[in-house]
Coordinates of C-alpha atoms in Angstrom, one line a residue:
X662 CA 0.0 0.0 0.0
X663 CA 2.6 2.3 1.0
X664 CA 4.0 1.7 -2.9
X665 CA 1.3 3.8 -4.5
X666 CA 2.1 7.2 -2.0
X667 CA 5.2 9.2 -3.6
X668 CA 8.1 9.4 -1.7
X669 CA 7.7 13.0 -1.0
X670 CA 4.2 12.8 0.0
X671 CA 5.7 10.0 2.7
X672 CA 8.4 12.4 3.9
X673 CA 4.7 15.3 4.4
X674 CA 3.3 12.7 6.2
X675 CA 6.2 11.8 8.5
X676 CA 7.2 15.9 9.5
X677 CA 3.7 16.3 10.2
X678 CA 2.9 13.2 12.5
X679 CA 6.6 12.7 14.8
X680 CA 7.9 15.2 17.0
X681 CA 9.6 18.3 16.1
X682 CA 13.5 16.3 16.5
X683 CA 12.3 13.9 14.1
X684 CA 11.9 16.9 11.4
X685 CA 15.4 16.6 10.8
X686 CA 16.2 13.3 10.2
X687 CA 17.6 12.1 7.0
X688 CA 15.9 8.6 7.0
X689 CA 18.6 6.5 7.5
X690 CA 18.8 4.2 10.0
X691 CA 21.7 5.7 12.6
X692 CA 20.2 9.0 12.0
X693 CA 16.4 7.6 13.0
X694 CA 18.0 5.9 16.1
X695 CA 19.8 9.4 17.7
X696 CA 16.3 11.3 16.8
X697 CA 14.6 8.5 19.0
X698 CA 17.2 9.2 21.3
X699 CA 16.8 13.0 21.2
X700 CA 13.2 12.7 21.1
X701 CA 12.9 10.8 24.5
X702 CA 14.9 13.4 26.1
X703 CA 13.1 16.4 24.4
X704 CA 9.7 15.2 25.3
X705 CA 10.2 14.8 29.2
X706 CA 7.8 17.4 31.3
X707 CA 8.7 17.1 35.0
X708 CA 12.0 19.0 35.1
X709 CA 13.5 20.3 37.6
X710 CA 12.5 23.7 36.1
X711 CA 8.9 23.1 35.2
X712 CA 8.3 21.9 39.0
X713 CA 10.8 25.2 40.7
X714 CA 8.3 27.3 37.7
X715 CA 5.1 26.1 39.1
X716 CA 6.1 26.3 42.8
X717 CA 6.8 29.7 42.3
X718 CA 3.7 30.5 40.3
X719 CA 1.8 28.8 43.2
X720 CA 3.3 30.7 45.8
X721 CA 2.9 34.3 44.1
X722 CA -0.7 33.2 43.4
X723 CA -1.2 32.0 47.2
X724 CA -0.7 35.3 48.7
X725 CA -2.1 37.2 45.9
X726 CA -5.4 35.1 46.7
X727 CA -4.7 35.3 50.6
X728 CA -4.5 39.4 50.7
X729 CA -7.2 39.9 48.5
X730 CA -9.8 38.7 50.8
X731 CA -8.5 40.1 53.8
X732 CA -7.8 43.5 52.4
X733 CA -11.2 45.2 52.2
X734 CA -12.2 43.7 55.5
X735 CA -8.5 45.4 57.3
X736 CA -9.0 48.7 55.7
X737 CA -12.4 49.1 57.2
X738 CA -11.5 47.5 60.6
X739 CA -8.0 49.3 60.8
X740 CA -8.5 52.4 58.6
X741 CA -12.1 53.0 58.9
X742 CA -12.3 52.9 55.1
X743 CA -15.8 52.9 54.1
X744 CA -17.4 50.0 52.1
X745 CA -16.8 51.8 48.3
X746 CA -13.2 52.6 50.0
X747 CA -12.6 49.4 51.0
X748 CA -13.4 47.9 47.3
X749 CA -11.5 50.3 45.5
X750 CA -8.4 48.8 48.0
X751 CA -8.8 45.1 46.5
X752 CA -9.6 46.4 42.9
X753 CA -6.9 48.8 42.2
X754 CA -4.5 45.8 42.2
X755 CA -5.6 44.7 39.3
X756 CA -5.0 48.2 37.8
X757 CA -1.6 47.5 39.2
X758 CA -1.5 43.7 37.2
X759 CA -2.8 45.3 34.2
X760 CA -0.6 47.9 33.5
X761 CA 2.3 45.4 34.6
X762 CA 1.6 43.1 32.2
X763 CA 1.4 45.2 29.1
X764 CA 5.0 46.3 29.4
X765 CA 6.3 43.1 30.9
X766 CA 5.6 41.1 27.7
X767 CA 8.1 43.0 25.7
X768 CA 10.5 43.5 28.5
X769 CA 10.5 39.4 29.5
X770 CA 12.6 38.7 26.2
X771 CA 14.4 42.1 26.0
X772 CA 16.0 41.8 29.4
X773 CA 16.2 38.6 30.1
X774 CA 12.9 35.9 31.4
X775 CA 15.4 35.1 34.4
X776 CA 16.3 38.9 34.9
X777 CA 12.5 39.7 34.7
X778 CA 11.4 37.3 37.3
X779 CA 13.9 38.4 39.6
X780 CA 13.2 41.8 39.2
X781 CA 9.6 41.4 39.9
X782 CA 9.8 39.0 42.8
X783 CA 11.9 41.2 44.4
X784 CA 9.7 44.7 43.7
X785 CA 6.8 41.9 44.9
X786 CA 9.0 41.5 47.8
X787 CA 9.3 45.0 48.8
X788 CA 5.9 46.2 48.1
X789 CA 4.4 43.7 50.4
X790 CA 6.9 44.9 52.8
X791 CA 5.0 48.5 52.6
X792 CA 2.1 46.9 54.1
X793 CA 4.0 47.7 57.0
X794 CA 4.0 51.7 56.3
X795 CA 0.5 51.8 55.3
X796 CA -1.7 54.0 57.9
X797 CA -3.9 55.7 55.6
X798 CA -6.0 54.3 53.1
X799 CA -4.1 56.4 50.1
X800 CA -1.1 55.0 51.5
X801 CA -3.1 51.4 51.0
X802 CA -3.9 52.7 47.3
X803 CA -0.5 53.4 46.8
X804 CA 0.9 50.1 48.3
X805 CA -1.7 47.8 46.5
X806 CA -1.4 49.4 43.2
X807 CA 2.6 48.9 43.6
X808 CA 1.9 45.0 44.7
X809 CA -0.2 44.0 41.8
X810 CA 2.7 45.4 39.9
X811 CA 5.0 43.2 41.0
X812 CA 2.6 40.4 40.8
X813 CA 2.0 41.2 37.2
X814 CA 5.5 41.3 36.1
X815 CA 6.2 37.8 38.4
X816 CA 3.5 35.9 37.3
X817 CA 3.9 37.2 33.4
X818 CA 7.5 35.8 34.2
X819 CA 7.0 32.1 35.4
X820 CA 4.2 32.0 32.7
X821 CA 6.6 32.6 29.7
X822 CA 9.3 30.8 30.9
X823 CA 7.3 27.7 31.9
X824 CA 6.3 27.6 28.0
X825 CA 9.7 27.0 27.1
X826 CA 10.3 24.4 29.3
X827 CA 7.3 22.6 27.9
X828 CA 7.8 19.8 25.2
X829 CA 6.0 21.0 22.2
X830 CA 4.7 17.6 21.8
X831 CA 3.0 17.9 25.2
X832 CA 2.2 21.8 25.5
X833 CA -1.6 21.4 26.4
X834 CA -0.6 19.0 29.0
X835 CA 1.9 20.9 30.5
X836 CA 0.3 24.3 30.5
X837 CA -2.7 22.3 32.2
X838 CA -0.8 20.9 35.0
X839 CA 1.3 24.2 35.4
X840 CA -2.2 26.1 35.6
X841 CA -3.3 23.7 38.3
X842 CA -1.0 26.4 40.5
X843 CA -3.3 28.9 39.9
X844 CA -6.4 26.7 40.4
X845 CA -5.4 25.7 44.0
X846 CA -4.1 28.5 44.9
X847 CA -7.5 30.2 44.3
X848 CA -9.0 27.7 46.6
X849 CA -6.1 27.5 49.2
X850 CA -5.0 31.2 49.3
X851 CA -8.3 32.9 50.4
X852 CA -8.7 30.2 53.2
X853 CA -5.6 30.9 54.5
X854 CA -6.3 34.2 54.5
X855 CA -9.7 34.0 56.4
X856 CA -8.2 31.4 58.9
X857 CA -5.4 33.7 59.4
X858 CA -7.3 36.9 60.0
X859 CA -9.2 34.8 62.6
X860 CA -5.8 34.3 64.8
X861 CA -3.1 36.4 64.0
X862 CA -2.8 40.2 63.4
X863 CA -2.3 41.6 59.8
X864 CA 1.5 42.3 60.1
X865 CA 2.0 38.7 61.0
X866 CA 0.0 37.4 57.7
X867 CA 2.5 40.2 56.1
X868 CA 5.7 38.0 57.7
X869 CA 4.1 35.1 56.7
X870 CA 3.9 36.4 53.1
X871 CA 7.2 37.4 52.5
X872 CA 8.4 34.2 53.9
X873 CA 6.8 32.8 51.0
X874 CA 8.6 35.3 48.6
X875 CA 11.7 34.6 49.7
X876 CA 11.0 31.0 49.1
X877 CA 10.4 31.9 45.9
X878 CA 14.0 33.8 45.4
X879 CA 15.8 30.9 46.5
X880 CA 13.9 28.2 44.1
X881 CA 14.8 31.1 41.4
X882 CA 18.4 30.8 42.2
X883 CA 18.3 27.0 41.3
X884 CA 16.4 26.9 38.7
X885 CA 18.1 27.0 34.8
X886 CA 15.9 29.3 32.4
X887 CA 16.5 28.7 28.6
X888 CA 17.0 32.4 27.3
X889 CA 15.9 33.2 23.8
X890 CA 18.9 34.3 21.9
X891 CA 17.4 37.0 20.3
X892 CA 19.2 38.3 16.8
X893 CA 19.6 41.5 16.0
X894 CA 16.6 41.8 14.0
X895 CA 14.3 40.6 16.8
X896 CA 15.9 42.9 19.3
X897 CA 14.7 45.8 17.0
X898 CA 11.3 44.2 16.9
X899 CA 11.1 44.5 20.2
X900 CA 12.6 47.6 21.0
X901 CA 10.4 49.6 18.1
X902 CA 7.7 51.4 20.4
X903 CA 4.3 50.4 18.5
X904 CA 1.3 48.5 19.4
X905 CA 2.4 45.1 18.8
X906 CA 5.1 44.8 21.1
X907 CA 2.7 45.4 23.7
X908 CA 0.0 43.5 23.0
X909 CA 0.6 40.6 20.3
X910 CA -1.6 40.9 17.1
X911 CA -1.4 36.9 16.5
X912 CA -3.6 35.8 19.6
X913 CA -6.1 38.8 19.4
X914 CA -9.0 36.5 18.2
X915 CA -8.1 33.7 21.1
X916 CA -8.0 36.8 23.8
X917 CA -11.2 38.3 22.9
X918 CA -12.9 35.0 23.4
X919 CA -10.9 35.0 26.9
X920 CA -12.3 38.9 27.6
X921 CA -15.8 37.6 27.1
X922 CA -15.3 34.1 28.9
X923 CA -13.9 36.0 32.0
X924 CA -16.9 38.6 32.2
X925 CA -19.1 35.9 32.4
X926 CA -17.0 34.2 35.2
X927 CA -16.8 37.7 37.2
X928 CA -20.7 36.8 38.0
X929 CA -19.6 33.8 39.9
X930 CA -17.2 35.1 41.6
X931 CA -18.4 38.4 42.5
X932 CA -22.0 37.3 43.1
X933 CA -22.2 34.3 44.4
X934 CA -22.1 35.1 48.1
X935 CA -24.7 37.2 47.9
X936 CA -27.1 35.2 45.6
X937 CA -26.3 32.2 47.5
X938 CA -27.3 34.1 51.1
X939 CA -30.3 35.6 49.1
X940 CA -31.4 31.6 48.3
X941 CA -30.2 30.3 52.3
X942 CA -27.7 28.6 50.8
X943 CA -24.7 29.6 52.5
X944 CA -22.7 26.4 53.0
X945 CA -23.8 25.3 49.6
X946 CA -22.4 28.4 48.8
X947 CA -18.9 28.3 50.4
X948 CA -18.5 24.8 49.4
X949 CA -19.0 25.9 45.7
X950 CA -15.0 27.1 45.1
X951 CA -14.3 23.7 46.6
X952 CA -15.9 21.7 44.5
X953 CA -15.0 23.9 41.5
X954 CA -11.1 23.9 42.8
X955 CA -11.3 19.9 42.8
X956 CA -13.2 19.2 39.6
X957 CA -10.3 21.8 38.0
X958 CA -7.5 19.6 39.4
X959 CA -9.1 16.4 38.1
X960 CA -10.3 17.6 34.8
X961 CA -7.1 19.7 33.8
X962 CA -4.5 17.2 33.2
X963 CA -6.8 14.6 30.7
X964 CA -8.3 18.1 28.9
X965 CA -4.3 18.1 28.6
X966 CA -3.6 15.0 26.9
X967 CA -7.0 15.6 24.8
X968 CA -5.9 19.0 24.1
X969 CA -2.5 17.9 22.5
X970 CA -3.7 14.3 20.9
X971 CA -7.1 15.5 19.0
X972 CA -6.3 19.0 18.8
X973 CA -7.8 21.8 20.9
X974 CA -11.2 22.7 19.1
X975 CA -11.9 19.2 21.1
X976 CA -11.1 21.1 24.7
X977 CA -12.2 23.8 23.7
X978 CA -15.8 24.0 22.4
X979 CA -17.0 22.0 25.6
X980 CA -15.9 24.5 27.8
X981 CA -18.3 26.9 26.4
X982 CA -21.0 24.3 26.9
X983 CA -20.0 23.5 30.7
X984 CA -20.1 26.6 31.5
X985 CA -22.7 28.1 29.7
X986 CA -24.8 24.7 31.6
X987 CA -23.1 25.7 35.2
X988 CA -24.2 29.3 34.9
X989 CA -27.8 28.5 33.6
X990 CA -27.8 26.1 36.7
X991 CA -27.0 28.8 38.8
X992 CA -29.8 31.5 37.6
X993 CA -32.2 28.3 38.1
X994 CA -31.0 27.1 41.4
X995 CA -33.0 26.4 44.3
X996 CA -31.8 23.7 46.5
X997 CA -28.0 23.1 47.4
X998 CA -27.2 20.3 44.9
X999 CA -28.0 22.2 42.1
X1000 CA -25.4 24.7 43.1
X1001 CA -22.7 22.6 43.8
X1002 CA -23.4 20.6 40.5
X1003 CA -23.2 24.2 38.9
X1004 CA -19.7 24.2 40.5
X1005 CA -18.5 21.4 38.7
X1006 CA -19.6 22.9 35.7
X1007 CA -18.2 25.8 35.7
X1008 CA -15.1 24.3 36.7
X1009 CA -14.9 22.0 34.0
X1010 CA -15.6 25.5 31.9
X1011 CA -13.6 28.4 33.1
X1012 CA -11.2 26.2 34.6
X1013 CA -10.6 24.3 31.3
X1014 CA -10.4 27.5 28.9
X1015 CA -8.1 29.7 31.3
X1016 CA -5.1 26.9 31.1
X1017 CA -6.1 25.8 27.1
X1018 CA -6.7 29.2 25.9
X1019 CA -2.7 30.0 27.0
X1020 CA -1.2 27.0 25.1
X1021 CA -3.3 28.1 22.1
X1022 CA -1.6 31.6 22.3
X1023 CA 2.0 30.0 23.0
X1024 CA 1.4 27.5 19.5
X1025 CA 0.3 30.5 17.7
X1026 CA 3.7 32.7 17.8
X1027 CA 7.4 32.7 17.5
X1028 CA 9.3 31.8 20.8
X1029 CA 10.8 35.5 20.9
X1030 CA 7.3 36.8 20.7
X1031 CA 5.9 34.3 23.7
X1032 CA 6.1 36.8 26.6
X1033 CA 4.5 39.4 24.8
X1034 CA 1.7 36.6 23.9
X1035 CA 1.3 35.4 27.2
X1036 CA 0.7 39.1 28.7
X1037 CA -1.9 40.0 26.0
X1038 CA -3.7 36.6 27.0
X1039 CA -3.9 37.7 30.6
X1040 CA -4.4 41.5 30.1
X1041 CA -7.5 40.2 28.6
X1042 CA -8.5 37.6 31.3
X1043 CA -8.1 39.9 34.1
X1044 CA -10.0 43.2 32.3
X1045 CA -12.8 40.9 32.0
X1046 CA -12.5 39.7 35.8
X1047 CA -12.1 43.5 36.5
X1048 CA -15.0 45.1 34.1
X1049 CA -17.5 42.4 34.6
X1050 CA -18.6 43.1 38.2
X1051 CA -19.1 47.0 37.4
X1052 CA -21.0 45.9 34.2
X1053 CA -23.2 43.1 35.6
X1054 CA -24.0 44.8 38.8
X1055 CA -25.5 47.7 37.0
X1056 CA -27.5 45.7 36.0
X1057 CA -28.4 44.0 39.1
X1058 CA -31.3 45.7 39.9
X1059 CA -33.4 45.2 37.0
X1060 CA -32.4 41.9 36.2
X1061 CA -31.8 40.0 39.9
X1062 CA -29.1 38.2 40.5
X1063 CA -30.9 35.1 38.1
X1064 CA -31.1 37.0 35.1
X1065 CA -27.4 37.9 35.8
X1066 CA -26.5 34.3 35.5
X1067 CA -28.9 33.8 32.6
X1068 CA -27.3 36.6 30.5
X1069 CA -23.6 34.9 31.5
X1070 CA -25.0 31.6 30.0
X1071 CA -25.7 33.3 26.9
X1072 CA -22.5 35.2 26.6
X1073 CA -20.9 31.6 27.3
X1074 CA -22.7 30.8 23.9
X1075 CA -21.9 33.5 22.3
X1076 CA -18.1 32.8 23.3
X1077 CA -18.2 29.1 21.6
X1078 CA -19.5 31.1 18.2
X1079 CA -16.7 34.4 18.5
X1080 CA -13.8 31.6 18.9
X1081 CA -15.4 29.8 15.4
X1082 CA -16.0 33.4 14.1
X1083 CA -12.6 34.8 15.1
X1084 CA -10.4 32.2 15.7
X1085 CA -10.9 28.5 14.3
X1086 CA -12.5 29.3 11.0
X1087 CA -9.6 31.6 10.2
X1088 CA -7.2 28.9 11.2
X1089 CA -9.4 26.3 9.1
X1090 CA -8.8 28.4 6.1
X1091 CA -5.2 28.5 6.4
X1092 CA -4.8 24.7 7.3
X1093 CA -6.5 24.4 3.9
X1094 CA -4.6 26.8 1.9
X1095 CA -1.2 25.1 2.8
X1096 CA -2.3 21.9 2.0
X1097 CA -3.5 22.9 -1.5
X1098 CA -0.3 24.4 -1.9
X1099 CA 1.8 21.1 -1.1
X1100 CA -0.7 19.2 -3.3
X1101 CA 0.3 21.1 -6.0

């Protein structure tokens, strides 16, 4: 059978089905034996630097998590912030992360990805040591504006840097288990932080957190970062002050889809406490980020595999479903089950898009270009955690907190038709085009 296909069809086939090492081999035996060889090696994922990468990224996340729900509450207590006062205090971090990650992108490659995550570790480091200082609530502006900075830059740092330490054979994978950092340290961090704030004063959760920084300085000392060489061409890419070197043109399409995805998410976690004490369902309620956190961590490895064997329209299209289903659950719910079964759909939604949506937007660009990607990605995940809440809850009193979720739902649809729209139908087109042209 294999007779009838020309030899130069066979050699298509063969780049297109083995691993990038493979690519290079001449077909001869000696040469397919070191490629094997090299291919073994180049597809291993638990390094010593994807694990140090992850730590870190779950420790930044931790106390990220951890401050945030502690904050509003101490500046009311402490300062005698009022309620609007105390908000602003959590939300203009995220001012802080956004603005970080826009000119981190660039800057990751320019200077360095090691450079860069010292440099923001250590400004993370500092700034958390101003909570110290703070005993006004401008000071507090001032001091969590600075912090989300730092975070930004840090975890726009171990982001990038874990997707070159990724085999490309196994990036959905990898990018799933590296994102289940962020997933558990969602759930983890804000219960520490409540327990915490039950026995300790602030200043000691403040020790406690840059204990945890300096943990993170020391596994960043160990830990070898593969720099991008960059030629002298790139470097004047980079350098060239325009648009695209802050936010990358290539993964546009894929970042929209994550603007609208994480606006509908902002009505969970904004509103759930509330809806759920509206309904007498507290402990349902508090039990929902649990059971969300522990369908993410089972559910994120196999959408992995999945994502990198049968290609990531299969990942990705049933996330829009699950959570379209989890947030019509929600705006329907009545008794505790049906919120906690909501959790596991979201879960299996959000959770699943956030990690996939990244190894979509590492796939889709040149390695130099990968920070700049990767900060694009999440500039447009956390402006639609940020807007969302002042959009939706505008809305709150016409609609209730039901036909909040209900309007989610259908922007969860809408997102599954935008990624066809924007994204995969574009990248259908061009799959097509290319192999005309090599038919030719």
């Amino acid at each position: 059978m294999s007779t009838n296909i020309p030899t130069g069809d066979a050699k298509i086939i063969h780049i297109q089905k083995l691993p990038r090492p493979l690519e290079l081999t001449s077909g001869k035996r000696k040469d397919c034996i070191y490629s094997m060889a090299t291919t073994e090696e180049s597809t291993k994922l638990w390094t010593k630097g994807f694990i140090l990468d992850t730590l870190v990224n779950f420790l930044i996340y931790i106390i990220y998590y951890m401050l945030m729900v502690i904050i509003a509450s101490e500046a009311i207590h402490s300062l005698g912030a009022s309620m609007s006062e105390a908000g602003l205090a959590s939300g203009i971090f995220i001012l802080g992360t956004l603005l970080a990650r826009v000119f981190a992108g660039r800057s990751i490659e320019l200077y360095g990805r090691k450079k860069m995550l010292y440099a923001g570790i250590i400004f993370y480091l500092v700034t958390t040591a101003m909570y110290f200082l703070i005993h006004s609530i401008g000071m507090l502006y001032l001091v969590r504006a600075l912090n989300g900075i730092g975070y930004g830059v840090a975890s726009t740092a171990t982001s990038t840097i874990v997707s070159t330490m990724i085999p490309s054979a196994r990036r959905g994978e990898g990018v799933n288990y590296y994102a289940l950092s962020m997933s558990l340290a969602a759930a983890i961090g804000p219960f520490i932080g409540m327990i915490l704030q039950q026995i300790v004063p602030f200043n000691d959760i403040v020790i406690f957190s840059l204990a945890m920084i300096v943990i993170c300085l020391v596994a960043v000392a160990v830990m070898h970062v593969q720099e991008f060489e960059l030629t002298e061409d790139h470097r004047k890419e980079l350098q060239a002050f325009h648009i695209q070197n802050f936010l990358e043109p290539k993964v546009a399409g894929i970042s929209i889809v994550a603007f609208i995805v994480a606006v509908c998410y902002s009505s969970v976690l904004s509103f759930l406490a509330s809806y759920a004490e509206n309904l007498g369902l507290l402990t349902a309620g508090t039990l929902f980020f649990v059971v969300y956190a522990l369908v993410i961590t089972l559910a994120r490895p196999v959408a992995g595999v999945l994502f990198d064997r049968k290609g990531e329209d299969f990942v990705m299209y049933p996330t829009y479903a699950c959570l379209a289903i989890g947030l019509f659950l929600l705006a329907m719910t009545t008794h505790s089950w049906m919120m906690l079964l909501a959790g596991v759909f979201v879960g299996l939604g959000y959770g699943t898009f956030m990690s996939n949506g990244q190894a979509i937007c590492i796939h889709l660009v040149k390695e130099f270009r990968i920070g700049v990607a990767v900060s694009t990605y999440f500039v447009a995940l956390d402006l639609g955690l940020g807007v969302g809440p002042y959009v939706l809850g505008a809305l709150k009193d016409s609609i209730g907190f039901s036909g909040i979720y209900v309007l989610t739902g259908i922007g969860a649809v809408f997102s599954a038709i935008l990624y066809y729209l924007i994204y995969a139908r574009g990248r259908d087109a061009k799959k097509a085009a290319l192999v005309a042209e090599l038919a030719k």
